[in-house]
Short mmCIF file of C-alpha atoms in Angstrom, two decimals:
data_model
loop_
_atom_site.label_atom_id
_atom_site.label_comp_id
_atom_site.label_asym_id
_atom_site.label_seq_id
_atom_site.Cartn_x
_atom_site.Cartn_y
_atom_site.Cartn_z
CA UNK A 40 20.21 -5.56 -4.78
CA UNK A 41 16.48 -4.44 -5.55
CA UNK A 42 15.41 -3.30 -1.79
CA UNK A 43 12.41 -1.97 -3.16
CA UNK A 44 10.10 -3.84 -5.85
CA UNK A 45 7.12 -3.34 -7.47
CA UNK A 46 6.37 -7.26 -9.44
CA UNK A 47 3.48 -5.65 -11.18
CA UNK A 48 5.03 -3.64 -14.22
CA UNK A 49 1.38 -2.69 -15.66
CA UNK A 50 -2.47 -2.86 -14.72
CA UNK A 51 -5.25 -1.82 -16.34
CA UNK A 52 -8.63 -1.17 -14.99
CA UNK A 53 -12.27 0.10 -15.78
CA UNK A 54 -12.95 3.48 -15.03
CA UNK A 55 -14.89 3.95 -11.49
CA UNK A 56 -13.14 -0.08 -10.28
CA UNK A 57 -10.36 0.00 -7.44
CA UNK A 58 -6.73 0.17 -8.87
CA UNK A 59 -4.51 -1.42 -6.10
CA UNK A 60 -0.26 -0.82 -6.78
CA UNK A 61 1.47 -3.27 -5.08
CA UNK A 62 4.87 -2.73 -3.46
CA UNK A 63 7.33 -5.33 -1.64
CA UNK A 64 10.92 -3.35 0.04
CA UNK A 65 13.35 -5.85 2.21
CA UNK A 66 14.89 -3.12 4.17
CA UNK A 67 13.48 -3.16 7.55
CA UNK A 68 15.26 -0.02 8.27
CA UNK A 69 13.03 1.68 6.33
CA UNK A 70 10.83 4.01 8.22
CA UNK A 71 8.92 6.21 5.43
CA UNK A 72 7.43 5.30 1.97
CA UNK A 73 6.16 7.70 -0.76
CA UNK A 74 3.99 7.33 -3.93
CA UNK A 75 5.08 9.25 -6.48
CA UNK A 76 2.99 9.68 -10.06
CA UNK A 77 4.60 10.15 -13.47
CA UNK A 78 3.36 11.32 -16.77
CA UNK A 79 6.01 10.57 -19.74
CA UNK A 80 8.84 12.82 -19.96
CA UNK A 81 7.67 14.59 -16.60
CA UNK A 82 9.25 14.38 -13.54
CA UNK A 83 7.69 12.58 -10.52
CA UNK A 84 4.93 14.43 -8.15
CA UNK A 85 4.51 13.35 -5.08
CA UNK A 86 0.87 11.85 -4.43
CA UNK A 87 0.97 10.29 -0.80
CA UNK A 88 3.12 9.10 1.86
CA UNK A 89 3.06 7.11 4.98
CA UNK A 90 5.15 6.82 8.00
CA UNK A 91 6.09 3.13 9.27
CA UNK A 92 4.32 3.86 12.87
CA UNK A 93 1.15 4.49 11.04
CA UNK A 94 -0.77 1.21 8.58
CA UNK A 95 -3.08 3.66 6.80
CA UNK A 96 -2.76 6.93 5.23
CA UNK A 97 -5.91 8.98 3.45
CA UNK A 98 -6.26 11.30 0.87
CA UNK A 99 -9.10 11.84 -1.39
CA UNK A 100 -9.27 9.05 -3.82
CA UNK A 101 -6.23 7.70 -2.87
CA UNK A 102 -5.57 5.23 0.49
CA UNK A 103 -1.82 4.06 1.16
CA UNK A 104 -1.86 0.96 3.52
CA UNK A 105 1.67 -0.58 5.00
CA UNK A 106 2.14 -4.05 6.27
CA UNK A 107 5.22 -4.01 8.05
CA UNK A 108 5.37 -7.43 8.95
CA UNK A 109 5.13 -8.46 5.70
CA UNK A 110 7.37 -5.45 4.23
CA UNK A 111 4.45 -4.25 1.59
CA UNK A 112 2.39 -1.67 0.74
CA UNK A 113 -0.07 -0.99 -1.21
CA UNK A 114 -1.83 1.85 -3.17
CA UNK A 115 -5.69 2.06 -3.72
CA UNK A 116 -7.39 4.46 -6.01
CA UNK A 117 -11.23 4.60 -5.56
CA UNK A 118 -12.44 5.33 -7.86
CA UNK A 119 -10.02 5.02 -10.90
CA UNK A 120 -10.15 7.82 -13.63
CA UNK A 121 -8.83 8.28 -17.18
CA UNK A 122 -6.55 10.46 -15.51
CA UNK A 123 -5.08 8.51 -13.20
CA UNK A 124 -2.95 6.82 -16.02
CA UNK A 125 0.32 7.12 -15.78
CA UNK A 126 3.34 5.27 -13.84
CA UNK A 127 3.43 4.63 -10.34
CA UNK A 128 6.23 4.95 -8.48
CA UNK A 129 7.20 3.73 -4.80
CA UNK A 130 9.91 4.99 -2.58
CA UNK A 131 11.47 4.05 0.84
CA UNK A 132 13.71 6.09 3.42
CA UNK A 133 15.85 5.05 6.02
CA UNK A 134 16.20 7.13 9.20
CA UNK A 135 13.27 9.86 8.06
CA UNK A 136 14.39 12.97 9.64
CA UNK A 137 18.19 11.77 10.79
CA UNK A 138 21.18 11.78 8.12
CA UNK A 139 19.06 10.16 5.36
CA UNK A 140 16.94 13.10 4.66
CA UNK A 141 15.82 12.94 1.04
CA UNK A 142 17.69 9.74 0.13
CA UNK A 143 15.12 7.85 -2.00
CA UNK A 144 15.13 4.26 -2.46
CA UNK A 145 12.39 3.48 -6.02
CA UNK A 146 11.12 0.73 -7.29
CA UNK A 147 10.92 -0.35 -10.36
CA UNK A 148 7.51 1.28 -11.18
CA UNK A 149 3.80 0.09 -12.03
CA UNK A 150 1.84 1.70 -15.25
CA UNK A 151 -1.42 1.65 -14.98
CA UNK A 152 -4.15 2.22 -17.65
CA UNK A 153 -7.84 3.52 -16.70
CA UNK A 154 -9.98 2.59 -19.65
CA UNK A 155 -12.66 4.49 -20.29
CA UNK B 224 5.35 30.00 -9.60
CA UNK B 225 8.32 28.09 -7.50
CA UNK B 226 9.59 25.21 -8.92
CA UNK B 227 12.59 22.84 -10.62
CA UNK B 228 14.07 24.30 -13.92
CA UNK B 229 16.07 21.21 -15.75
CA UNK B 230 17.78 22.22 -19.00
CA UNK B 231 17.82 21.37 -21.73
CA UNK B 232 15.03 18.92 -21.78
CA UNK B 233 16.70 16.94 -24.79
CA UNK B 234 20.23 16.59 -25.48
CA UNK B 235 22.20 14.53 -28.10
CA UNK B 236 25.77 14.13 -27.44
CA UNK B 237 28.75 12.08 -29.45
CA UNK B 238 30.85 9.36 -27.56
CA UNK B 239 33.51 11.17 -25.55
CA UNK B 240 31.99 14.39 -25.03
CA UNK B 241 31.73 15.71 -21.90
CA UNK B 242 27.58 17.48 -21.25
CA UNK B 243 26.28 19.41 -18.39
CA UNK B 244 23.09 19.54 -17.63
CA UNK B 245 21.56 22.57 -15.72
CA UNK B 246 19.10 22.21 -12.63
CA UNK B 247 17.80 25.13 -10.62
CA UNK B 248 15.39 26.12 -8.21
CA UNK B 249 13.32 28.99 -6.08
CA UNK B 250 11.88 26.76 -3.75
CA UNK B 251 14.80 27.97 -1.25
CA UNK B 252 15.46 24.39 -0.65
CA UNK B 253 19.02 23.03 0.83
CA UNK B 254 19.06 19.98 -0.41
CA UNK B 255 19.43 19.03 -3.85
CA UNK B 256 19.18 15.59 -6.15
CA UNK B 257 20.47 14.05 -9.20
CA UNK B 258 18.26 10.87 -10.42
CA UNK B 259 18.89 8.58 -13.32
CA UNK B 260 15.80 6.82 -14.91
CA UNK B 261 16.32 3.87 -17.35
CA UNK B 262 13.23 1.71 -18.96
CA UNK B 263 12.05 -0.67 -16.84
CA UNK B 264 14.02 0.85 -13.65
CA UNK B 265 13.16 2.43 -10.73
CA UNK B 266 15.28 6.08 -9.96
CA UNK B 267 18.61 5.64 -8.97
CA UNK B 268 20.32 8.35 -6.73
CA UNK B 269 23.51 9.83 -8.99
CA UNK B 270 24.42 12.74 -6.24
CA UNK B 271 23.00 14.93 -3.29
CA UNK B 272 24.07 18.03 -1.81
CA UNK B 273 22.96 18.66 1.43
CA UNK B 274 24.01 22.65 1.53
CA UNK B 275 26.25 24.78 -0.91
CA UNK B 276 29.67 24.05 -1.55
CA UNK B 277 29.30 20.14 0.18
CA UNK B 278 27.62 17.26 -2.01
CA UNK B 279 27.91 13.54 -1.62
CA UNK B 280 28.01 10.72 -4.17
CA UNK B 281 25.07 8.77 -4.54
CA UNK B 282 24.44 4.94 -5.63
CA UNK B 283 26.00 4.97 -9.49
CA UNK B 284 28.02 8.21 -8.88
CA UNK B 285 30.87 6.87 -11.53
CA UNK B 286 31.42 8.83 -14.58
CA UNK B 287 29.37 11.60 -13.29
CA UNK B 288 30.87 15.44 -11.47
CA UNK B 289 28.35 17.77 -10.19
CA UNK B 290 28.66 21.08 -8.31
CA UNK B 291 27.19 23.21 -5.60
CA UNK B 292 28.32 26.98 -5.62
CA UNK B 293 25.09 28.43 -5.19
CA UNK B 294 21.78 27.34 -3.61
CA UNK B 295 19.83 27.48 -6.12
CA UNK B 296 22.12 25.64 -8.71
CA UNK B 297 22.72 22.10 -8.81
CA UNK B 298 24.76 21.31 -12.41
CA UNK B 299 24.94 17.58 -13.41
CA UNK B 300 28.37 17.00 -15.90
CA UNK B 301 27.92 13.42 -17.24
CA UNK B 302 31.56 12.54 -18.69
CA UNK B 303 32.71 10.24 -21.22
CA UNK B 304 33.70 7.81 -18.18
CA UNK B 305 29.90 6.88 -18.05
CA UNK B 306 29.72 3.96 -20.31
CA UNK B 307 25.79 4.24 -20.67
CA UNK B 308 24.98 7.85 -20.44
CA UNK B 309 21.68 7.40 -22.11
CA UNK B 310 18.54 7.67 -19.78
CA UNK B 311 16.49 10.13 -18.73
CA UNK B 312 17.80 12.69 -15.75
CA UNK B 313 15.76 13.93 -13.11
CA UNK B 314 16.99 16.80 -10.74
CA UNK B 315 14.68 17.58 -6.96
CA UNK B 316 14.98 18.88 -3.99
CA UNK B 317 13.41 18.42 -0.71
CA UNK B 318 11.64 21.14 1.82
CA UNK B 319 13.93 21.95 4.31
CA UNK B 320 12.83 21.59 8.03
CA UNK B 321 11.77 18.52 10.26
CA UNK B 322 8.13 16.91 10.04
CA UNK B 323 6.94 14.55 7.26
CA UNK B 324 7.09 17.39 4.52
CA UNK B 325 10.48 17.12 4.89
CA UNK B 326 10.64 13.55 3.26
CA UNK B 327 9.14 14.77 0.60
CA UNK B 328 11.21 15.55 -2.81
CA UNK B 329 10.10 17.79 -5.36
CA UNK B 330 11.32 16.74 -9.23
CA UNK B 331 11.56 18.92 -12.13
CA UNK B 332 10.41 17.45 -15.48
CA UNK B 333 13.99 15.80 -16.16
CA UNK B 334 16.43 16.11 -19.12
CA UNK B 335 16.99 13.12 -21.80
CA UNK B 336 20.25 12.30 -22.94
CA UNK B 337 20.76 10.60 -25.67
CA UNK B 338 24.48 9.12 -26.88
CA UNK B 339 25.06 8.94 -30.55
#
């Protein structure tokens, strides 16, 4: 049972465009989602995050917006860089803070090329 | 620098032998993480240990023995009961406290295991 997918497994996009990283989960205990970034053969580094009583989160170049209603979020990188390639991953917790602590639910993950 | 140590990063083993592979940290975190990453997947939780000497199995826990004796240490032993040991292995561990940092995990850069 997927509870967290991504549908999109690549994108590609100009350098300077919008990349937008798509993300549906179907727990609606879920209370906390992540973005995570991953270079081959690395491990995961956290990029952003956003609590389910907030529907926007900021940083930099990079917007996370949640639609709890609909159970998706979505990742927008403004603008896109070479740099920024690499695979996106999402995450979901349940109970943030209680007896879940640190217990990741991932999806499937999104690559996405910048072209120069 | 603080961080996630994961050794070795590549590792070729024969059907029926038992590996271990080594995580540790200085980030004087509690709790500790074993992910399994397979093409086309998302992360899948293996095990999690909470605080030394306690850890709890995670979603695909079968065929798999880890161990907690000291904080810093979190040792993966993938056995010959795991019929498809081959994937890549990610050990992290999360910031210890309350508040949104706390959600987040920090990953090492992962071990590959391949099964001859």
């Amino acid at each position: 049972d997927q509870q967290v997918k991504q549908n999109s497994p690549s994108l590609s996009v100009q350098e300077g465009r919008i990349s937008i990283l798509n993300c549906d989960y179907t727990n609606s205990m879920f209370d906390y989602f992540l973005w995570y970034k991953k270079y081959p053969a690395e491990g995961p580094t956290f990029l952003i995050s956003i609590s389910s009583i907030k529907d926007k989160n900021e940083d930099g170049r990079f917007t996370v917006f949640l639609n709890k209603s609909a159970k998706h979020l979505s990742l927008h990188i403004v603008p896109s860089q070479p740099g920024d390639s690499a695979v996106y991953f999402c995450a979901a917790m349940q109970n943030a803070g209680g007896t879940s602590y640190g217990k990741l639910t991932f999806g499937q993950g999104t690559i996405l090329t910048v072209h120069p | 620098d603080g961080g996630i140590t994961q050794s070795p990063k590549y590792l070729f083993r024969k059907e029926g032998q038992n590996v271990t592979l080594s995580c540790e940290q200085n980030l004087n975190h509690d709790a500790m993480y074993w992910y399994r990453q397979d093409p086309g997947q998302g992360l899948r939780l293996i095990y999690y240990s909470q605080i030394v000497n306690d850890f709890q199995k995670g979603d695909i826990a079968e065929g798999y023995s880890v161990s907690r004796e000291k904080k810093e240490s979190f040792p993966l032993t993938v056995t010959s009961a795991q019929k498809n040991p081959t994937a890549f292995y990610l050990c992290a561990s999360r910031h210890p406290g309350s508040g949104s940092g706390a959600n987040v995990l920090t990953f090492g850069a992962g071990s590959r295991l391949t099964v001859l």
